Amino acid sequence: MADATDATGATATPAPPEADPVGTSLLAVRCPWCLADDDRVVDSRMAEDGAAIRRRRQCSDCGHRYTTFERIDEIPLMVIKRSGMRQLFDRGKLIDGLRSATKNRPVTEEQLEVVAREVEEELRVEGWEATSEQVGLAVLEQLRVVDEVAYLRFASVYKGFEDVDDFRREVGLLTKTTAPKRPEA
Ligand SMILES: [Zn+2]
């Protein structure tokens, strides 16, 4: 858990919108020394390579200075498509894709949610960007355990299968019980 000095806003009460116009003023953070709720920002600068904003604050009551950091709460996961375009990872869209891959298969909606969540978590562990290929492989890894038919259906879409040989190769991989081939990241 973060301590009081770096939890920007955690102890501050939200002011009415008119009183705190966006971009013009900052809420105070409770002073860790005297607990007064009245400070002023004496310095703001980029930190952590632009991922955070560091603010030096000075308590208007006791004069002590302290630092707060402002960071994005949940870093968005970006997917880099083959074309080079970046898109926000969309769990709902992934579930839609999983739903059609598992159509008429004994797979519950709940399992699809789990697969999508596992995929997202796995990608987040590796960073805040993933290629669409990485997404596809992460999905396949999960689907393989859930339902083999769905795995093959999804593989045919994600790997861009062109003919029956591709399918055969994939079935071969499946029956070997080894994980799908995964390029070294
Ligand atoms: Zn103080």
GROMACS .gro file of C-alpha atoms and ligand atoms in nm:
model
  186
    1MET     CA    1   0.000   0.000   0.000
    2ALA     CA    2   0.106   0.353  -0.069
    3ASP     CA    3   0.168   0.581   0.222
    4ALA     CA    4  -0.004   0.911   0.272
    5THR     CA    5   0.262   1.111   0.094
    6ASP     CA    6   0.231   0.944  -0.242
    7ALA     CA    7  -0.139   0.875  -0.254
    8THR     CA    8  -0.239   1.186  -0.437
    9GLY     CA    9  -0.600   1.263  -0.385
   10ALA     CA   10  -0.659   0.965  -0.160
   11THR     CA   11  -0.736   1.180   0.138
   12ALA     CA   12  -0.862   1.485  -0.042
   13THR     CA   13  -1.231   1.555  -0.061
   14PRO     CA   14  -1.354   1.623  -0.412
   15ALA     CA   15  -1.449   1.984  -0.461
   16PRO     CA   16  -1.756   2.083  -0.661
   17PRO     CA   17  -1.668   2.106  -1.030
   18GLU     CA   18  -1.701   2.485  -1.042
   19ALA     CA   19  -1.455   2.521  -0.756
   20ASP     CA   20  -1.193   2.306  -0.923
   21PRO     CA   21  -1.187   2.383  -1.295
   22VAL     CA   22  -0.988   2.127  -1.487
   23GLY     CA   23  -0.629   2.224  -1.530
   24THR     CA   24  -0.630   2.529  -1.312
   25SER     CA   25  -0.608   2.414  -0.952
   26LEU     CA   26  -0.519   2.108  -0.752
   27LEU     CA   27  -0.679   1.963  -0.447
   28ALA     CA   28  -0.475   1.963  -0.131
   29VAL     CA   29  -0.333   1.649   0.021
   30ARG     CA   30  -0.341   1.615   0.397
   31CYS     CA   31  -0.009   1.715   0.546
   32PRO     CA   32   0.170   1.412   0.695
   33TRP     CA   33   0.322   1.634   0.969
   34CYS     CA   34   0.032   1.837   1.104
   35LEU     CA   35  -0.261   1.675   0.919
   36ALA     CA   36  -0.379   2.010   0.786
   37ASP     CA   37  -0.569   1.985   0.461
   38ASP     CA   38  -0.422   2.292   0.302
   39ASP     CA   39  -0.115   2.292   0.084
   40ARG     CA   40   0.013   2.453  -0.228
   41VAL     CA   41   0.206   2.293  -0.509
   42VAL     CA   42   0.550   2.446  -0.534
   43ASP     CA   43   0.681   2.233  -0.817
   44SER     CA   44   0.538   1.987  -1.072
   45ARG     CA   45   0.748   1.784  -1.305
   46MET     CA   46   0.753   1.469  -1.512
   47ALA     CA   47   0.883   1.158  -1.341
   48GLU     CA   48   0.944   0.798  -1.432
   49ASP     CA   49   1.009   0.885  -1.791
   50GLY     CA   50   0.678   1.062  -1.833
   51ALA     CA   51   0.471   0.789  -1.672
   52ALA     CA   52   0.411   0.996  -1.361
   53ILE     CA   53   0.391   1.354  -1.241
   54ARG     CA   54   0.581   1.441  -0.928
   55ARG     CA   55   0.460   1.734  -0.723
   56ARG     CA   56   0.635   1.905  -0.438
   57ARG     CA   57   0.381   2.046  -0.200
   58GLN     CA   58   0.415   2.276   0.092
   59CYS     CA   59   0.177   2.273   0.384
   60SER     CA   60   0.029   2.617   0.433
   61ASP     CA   61  -0.008   2.552   0.805
   62CYS     CA   62   0.327   2.413   0.922
   63GLY     CA   63   0.540   2.480   0.616
   64HIS     CA   64   0.666   2.124   0.576
   65ARG     CA   65   0.722   2.000   0.224
   66TYR     CA   66   0.622   1.664   0.088
   67THR     CA   67   0.595   1.492  -0.248
   68THR     CA   68   0.307   1.332  -0.429
   69PHE     CA   69   0.310   1.124  -0.743
   70GLU     CA   70   0.030   1.107  -0.992
   71ARG     CA   71   0.012   0.796  -1.205
   72ILE     CA   72  -0.242   0.635  -1.432
   73ASP     CA   73  -0.441   0.398  -1.219
   74GLU     CA   74  -0.482   0.130  -1.477
   75ILE     CA   75  -0.239   0.146  -1.762
   76PRO     CA   76  -0.428   0.072  -2.081
   77LEU     CA   77  -0.319  -0.231  -2.273
   78MET     CA   78  -0.249  -0.146  -2.633
   79VAL     CA   79  -0.262  -0.394  -2.914
   80ILE     CA   80  -0.040  -0.332  -3.214
   81LYS     CA   81  -0.208  -0.463  -3.522
   82ARG     CA   82  -0.029  -0.609  -3.819
   83SER     CA   83  -0.078  -0.280  -4.002
   84GLY     CA   84   0.108  -0.104  -3.722
   85MET     CA   85  -0.207   0.061  -3.590
   86ARG     CA   86  -0.252   0.070  -3.217
   87GLN     CA   87  -0.580  -0.009  -3.053
   88LEU     CA   88  -0.696  -0.039  -2.697
   89PHE     CA   89  -0.728  -0.397  -2.590
   90ASP     CA   90  -1.100  -0.470  -2.592
   91ARG     CA   91  -1.198  -0.759  -2.369
   92GLY     CA   92  -1.558  -0.749  -2.491
   93LYS     CA   93  -1.447  -0.786  -2.849
   94LEU     CA   94  -1.223  -1.075  -2.755
   95ILE     CA   95  -1.514  -1.247  -2.581
   96ASP     CA   96  -1.722  -1.199  -2.897
   97GLY     CA   97  -1.450  -1.373  -3.096
   98LEU     CA   98  -1.429  -1.650  -2.840
   99ARG     CA   99  -1.804  -1.689  -2.847
  100SER     CA  100  -1.809  -1.756  -3.219
  101ALA     CA  101  -1.510  -1.991  -3.190
  102THR     CA  102  -1.694  -2.191  -2.924
  103LYS     CA  103  -2.034  -2.186  -3.091
  104ASN     CA  104  -2.221  -2.515  -3.028
  105ARG     CA  105  -1.936  -2.630  -2.807
  106PRO     CA  106  -1.972  -2.721  -2.441
  107VAL     CA  107  -1.812  -2.400  -2.326
  108THR     CA  108  -1.987  -2.168  -2.086
  109GLU     CA  109  -1.997  -1.793  -2.098
  110GLU     CA  110  -1.818  -1.803  -1.765
  111GLN     CA  111  -1.530  -1.996  -1.916
  112LEU     CA  112  -1.504  -1.738  -2.193
  113GLU     CA  113  -1.476  -1.465  -1.932
  114VAL     CA  114  -1.201  -1.658  -1.760
  115VAL     CA  115  -1.013  -1.712  -2.084
  116ALA     CA  116  -1.036  -1.343  -2.172
  117ARG     CA  117  -0.922  -1.239  -1.826
  118GLU     CA  118  -0.631  -1.482  -1.827
  119VAL     CA  119  -0.524  -1.357  -2.167
  120GLU     CA  120  -0.537  -0.996  -2.055
  121GLU     CA  121  -0.345  -1.070  -1.738
  122GLU     CA  122  -0.079  -1.262  -1.922
  123LEU     CA  123  -0.032  -0.978  -2.168
  124ARG     CA  124  -0.019  -0.718  -1.892
  125VAL     CA  125   0.255  -0.908  -1.717
  126GLU     CA  126   0.463  -0.875  -2.031
  127GLY     CA  127   0.403  -0.505  -2.072
  128TRP     CA  128   0.150  -0.247  -2.177
  129GLU     CA  129   0.177  -0.325  -2.545
  130ALA     CA  130   0.116  -0.650  -2.725
  131THR     CA  131   0.110  -0.740  -3.090
  132SER     CA  132  -0.208  -0.893  -3.225
  133GLU     CA  133  -0.003  -1.206  -3.279
  134GLN     CA  134   0.082  -1.222  -2.909
  135VAL     CA  135  -0.284  -1.177  -2.827
  136GLY     CA  136  -0.375  -1.460  -3.064
  137LEU     CA  137  -0.114  -1.692  -2.920
  138ALA     CA  138  -0.218  -1.613  -2.564
  139VAL     CA  139  -0.578  -1.692  -2.658
  140LEU     CA  140  -0.476  -2.018  -2.822
  141GLU     CA  141  -0.281  -2.119  -2.517
  142GLN     CA  142  -0.593  -2.079  -2.305
  143LEU     CA  143  -0.840  -2.225  -2.554
  144ARG     CA  144  -0.629  -2.531  -2.600
  145VAL     CA  145  -0.712  -2.634  -2.247
  146VAL     CA  146  -1.078  -2.537  -2.266
  147ASP     CA  147  -1.187  -2.692  -2.595
  148GLU     CA  148  -0.984  -2.835  -2.880
  149VAL     CA  149  -1.241  -2.768  -3.148
  150ALA     CA  150  -1.267  -2.406  -3.042
  151TYR     CA  151  -0.890  -2.394  -3.040
  152LEU     CA  152  -0.874  -2.504  -3.403
  153ARG     CA  153  -1.147  -2.264  -3.507
  154PHE     CA  154  -0.973  -1.976  -3.341
  155ALA     CA  155  -0.638  -2.084  -3.480
  156SER     CA  156  -0.780  -2.085  -3.831
  157VAL     CA  157  -0.879  -1.724  -3.794
  158TYR     CA  158  -0.583  -1.593  -3.601
  159LYS     CA  159  -0.312  -1.772  -3.784
  160GLY     CA  160  -0.469  -1.700  -4.119
  161PHE     CA  161  -0.485  -2.062  -4.228
  162GLU     CA  162  -0.495  -2.091  -4.601
  163ASP     CA  163  -0.544  -2.455  -4.670
  164VAL     CA  164  -0.607  -2.789  -4.516
  165ASP     CA  165  -0.238  -2.850  -4.459
  166ASP     CA  166  -0.231  -2.568  -4.211
  167PHE     CA  167  -0.509  -2.737  -4.021
  168ARG     CA  168  -0.334  -3.068  -4.034
  169ARG     CA  169  -0.018  -2.918  -3.895
  170GLU     CA  170  -0.212  -2.755  -3.617
  171VAL     CA  171  -0.389  -3.078  -3.530
  172GLY     CA  172  -0.049  -3.241  -3.522
  173LEU     CA  173   0.071  -2.984  -3.272
  174LEU     CA  174  -0.239  -3.039  -3.067
  175THR     CA  175  -0.201  -3.414  -3.044
  176LYS     CA  176   0.165  -3.385  -2.951
  177THR     CA  177   0.042  -3.224  -2.626
  178THR     CA  178   0.307  -2.961  -2.654
  179ALA     CA  179   0.219  -2.598  -2.627
  180PRO     CA  180   0.169  -2.413  -2.955
  181LYS     CA  181   0.493  -2.290  -3.095
  182ARG     CA  182   0.569  -1.951  -2.958
  183PRO     CA  183   0.825  -1.711  -3.101
  184GLU     CA  184   1.082  -1.588  -2.854
  185ALA     CA  185   0.977  -1.246  -2.738
  186ZN      ZN  186   0.147   2.074   0.787
   0.00000   0.00000   0.00000
